mmCIF file of C-alpha atoms in Angstrom:
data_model
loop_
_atom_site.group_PDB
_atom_site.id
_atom_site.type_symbol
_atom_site.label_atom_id
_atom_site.label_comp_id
_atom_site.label_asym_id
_atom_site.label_seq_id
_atom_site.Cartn_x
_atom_site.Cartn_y
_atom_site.Cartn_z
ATOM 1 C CA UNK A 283 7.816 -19.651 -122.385
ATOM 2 C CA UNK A 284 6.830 -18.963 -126.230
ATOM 3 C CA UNK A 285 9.152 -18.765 -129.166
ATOM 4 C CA UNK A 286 7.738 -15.157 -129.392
ATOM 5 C CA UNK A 287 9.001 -14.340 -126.067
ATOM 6 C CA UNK A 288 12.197 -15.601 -126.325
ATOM 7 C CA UNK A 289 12.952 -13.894 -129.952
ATOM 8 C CA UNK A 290 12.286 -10.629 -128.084
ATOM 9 C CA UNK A 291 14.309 -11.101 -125.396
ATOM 10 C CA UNK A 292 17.233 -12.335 -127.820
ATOM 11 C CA UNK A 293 17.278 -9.393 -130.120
ATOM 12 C CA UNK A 294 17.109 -6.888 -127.091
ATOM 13 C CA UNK A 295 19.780 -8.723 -124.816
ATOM 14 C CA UNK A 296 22.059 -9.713 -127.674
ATOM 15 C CA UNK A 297 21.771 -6.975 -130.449
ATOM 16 C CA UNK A 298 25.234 -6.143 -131.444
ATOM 17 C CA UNK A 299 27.151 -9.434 -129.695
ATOM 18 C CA UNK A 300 28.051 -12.430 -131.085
ATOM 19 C CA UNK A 301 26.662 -15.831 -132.031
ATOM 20 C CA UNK A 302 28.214 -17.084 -128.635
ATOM 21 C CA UNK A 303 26.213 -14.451 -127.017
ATOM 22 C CA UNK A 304 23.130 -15.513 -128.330
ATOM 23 C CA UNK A 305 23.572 -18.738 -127.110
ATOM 24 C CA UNK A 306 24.708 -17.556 -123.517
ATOM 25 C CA UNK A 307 21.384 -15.338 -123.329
ATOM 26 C CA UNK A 308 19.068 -18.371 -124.745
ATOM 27 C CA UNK A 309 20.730 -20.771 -122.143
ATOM 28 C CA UNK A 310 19.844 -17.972 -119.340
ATOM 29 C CA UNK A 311 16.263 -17.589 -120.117
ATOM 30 C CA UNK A 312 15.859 -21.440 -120.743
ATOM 31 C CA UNK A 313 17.745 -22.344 -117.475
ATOM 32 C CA UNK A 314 14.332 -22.664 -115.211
ATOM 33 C CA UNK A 315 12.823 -25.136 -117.913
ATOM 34 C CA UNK A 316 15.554 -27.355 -117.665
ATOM 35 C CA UNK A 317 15.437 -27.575 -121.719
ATOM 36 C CA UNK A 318 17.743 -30.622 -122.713
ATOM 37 C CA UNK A 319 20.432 -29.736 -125.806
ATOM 38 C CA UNK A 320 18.320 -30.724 -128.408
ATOM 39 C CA UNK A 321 15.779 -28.425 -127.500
ATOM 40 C CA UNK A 322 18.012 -25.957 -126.515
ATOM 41 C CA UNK A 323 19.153 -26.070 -129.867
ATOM 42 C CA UNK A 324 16.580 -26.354 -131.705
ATOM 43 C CA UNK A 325 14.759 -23.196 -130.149
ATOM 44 C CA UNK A 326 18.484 -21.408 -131.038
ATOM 45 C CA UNK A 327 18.323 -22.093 -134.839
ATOM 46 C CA UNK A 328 14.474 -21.209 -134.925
ATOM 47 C CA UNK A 329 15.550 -18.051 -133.258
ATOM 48 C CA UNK A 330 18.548 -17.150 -135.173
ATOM 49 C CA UNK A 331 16.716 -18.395 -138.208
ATOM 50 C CA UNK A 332 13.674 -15.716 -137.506
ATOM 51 C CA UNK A 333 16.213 -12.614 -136.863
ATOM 52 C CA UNK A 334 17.523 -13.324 -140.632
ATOM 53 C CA UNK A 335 14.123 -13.704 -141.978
ATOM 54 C CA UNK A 336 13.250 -9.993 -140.019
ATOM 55 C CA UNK A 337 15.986 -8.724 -141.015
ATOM 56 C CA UNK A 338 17.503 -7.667 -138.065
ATOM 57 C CA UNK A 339 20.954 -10.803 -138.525
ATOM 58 C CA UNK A 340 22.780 -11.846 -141.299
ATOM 59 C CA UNK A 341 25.529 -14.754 -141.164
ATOM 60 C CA UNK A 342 29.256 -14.626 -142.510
ATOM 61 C CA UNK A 343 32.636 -15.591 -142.995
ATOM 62 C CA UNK A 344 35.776 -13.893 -143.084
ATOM 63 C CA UNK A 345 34.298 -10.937 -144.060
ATOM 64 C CA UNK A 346 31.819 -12.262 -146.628
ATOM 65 C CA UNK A 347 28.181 -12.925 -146.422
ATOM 66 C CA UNK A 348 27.304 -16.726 -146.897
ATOM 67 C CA UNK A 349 25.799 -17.060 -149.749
ATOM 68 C CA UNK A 350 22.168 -18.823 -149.829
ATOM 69 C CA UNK A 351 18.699 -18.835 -148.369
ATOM 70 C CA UNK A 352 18.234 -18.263 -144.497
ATOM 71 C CA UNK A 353 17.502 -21.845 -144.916
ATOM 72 C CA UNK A 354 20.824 -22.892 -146.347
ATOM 73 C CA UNK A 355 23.027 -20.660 -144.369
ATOM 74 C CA UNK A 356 21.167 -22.465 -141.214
ATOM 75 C CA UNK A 357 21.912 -25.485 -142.725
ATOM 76 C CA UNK A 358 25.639 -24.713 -142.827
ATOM 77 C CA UNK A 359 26.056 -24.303 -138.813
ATOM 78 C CA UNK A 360 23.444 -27.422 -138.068
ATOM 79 C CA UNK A 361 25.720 -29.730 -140.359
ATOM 80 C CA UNK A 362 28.713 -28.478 -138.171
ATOM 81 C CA UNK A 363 27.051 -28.623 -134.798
ATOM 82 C CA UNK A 364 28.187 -30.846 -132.357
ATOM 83 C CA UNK A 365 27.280 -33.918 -131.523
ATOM 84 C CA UNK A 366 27.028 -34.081 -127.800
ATOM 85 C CA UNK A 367 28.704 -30.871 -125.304
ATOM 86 C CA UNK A 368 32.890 -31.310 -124.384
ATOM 87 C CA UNK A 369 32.939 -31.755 -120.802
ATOM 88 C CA UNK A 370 35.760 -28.715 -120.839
ATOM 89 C CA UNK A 371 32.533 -26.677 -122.431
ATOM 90 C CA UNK A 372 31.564 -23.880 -120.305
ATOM 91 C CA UNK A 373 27.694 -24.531 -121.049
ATOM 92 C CA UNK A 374 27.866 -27.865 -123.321
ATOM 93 C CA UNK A 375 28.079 -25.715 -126.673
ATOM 94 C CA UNK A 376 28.799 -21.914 -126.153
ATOM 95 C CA UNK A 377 32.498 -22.643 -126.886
ATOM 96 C CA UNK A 378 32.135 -24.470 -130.056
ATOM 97 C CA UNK A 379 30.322 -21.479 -131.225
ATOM 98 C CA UNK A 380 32.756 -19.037 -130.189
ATOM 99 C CA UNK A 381 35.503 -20.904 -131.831
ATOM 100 C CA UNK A 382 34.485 -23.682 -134.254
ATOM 101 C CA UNK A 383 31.133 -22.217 -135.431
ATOM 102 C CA UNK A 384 31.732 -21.895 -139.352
ATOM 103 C CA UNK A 385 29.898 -18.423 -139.376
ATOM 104 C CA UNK A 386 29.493 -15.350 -137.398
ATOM 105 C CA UNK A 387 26.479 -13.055 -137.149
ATOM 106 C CA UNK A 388 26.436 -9.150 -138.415
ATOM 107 C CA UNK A 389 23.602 -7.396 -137.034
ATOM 108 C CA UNK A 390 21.959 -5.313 -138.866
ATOM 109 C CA UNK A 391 20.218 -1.385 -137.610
ATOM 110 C CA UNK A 392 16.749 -0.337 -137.658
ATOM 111 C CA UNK A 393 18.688 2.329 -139.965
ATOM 112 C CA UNK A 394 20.485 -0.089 -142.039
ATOM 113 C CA UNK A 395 24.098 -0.120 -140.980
ATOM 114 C CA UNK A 396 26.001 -3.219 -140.017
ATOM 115 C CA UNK A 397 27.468 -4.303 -136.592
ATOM 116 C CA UNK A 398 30.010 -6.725 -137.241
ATOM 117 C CA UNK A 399 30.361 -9.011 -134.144
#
């Protein structure tokens, strides 16, 4: 499966929803590879990391746009990732980043305006 692939499949499955979404819909189309965490992560920031650069995702807190390269504002959410999955973790790290992640995503239209998710 290429990085191409699942950037596609990303944007059109998760435009408008959340970071947690994101994850949920890159765990789905990874689940027949039997990725491990690290790759499953690593594939997520590429991904998310590739939406800012196209323009189609920006990251931000309480209402605020972080501040930064794409680069940086990556940087922000790897420092904060967690270590290993809680076992009470519905997928090993989709809760963290519903609750814990210290960003969210606003998408951004083909037309320009925002979706806040």
């Amino acid at each position: 499966m290429s990085i191409d692939f699942l950037y596609s499949a990303i944007l059109r499955s998760s435009f408008g929803l959340s970071m947690g979404a994101i994850w949920q819909h890159l765990s789905v189309e990874l689940s027949s590879l039997k990725a491990s965490n690290k790759e499953k992560t690593d594939i997520f920031f590429e991904v998310l990391k590739r939406l800012m650069l196209e323009g189609h995702l920006r990251l931000a807190l309480d209402g605020k746009y972080l501040s930064g390269s794409v680069s940086e504002q990556i940087d922000i959410i790897k420092l904060s990732w967690p270590s290993c999955p809680a076992e009470d973790d519905l997928d090993g790290f989709g809760f963290w980043v519903l609750t814990a992640a210290p960003a969210g995503v606003v998408w951004v239209t083909p037309g320009g305006e925002e979706v806040w998710a």
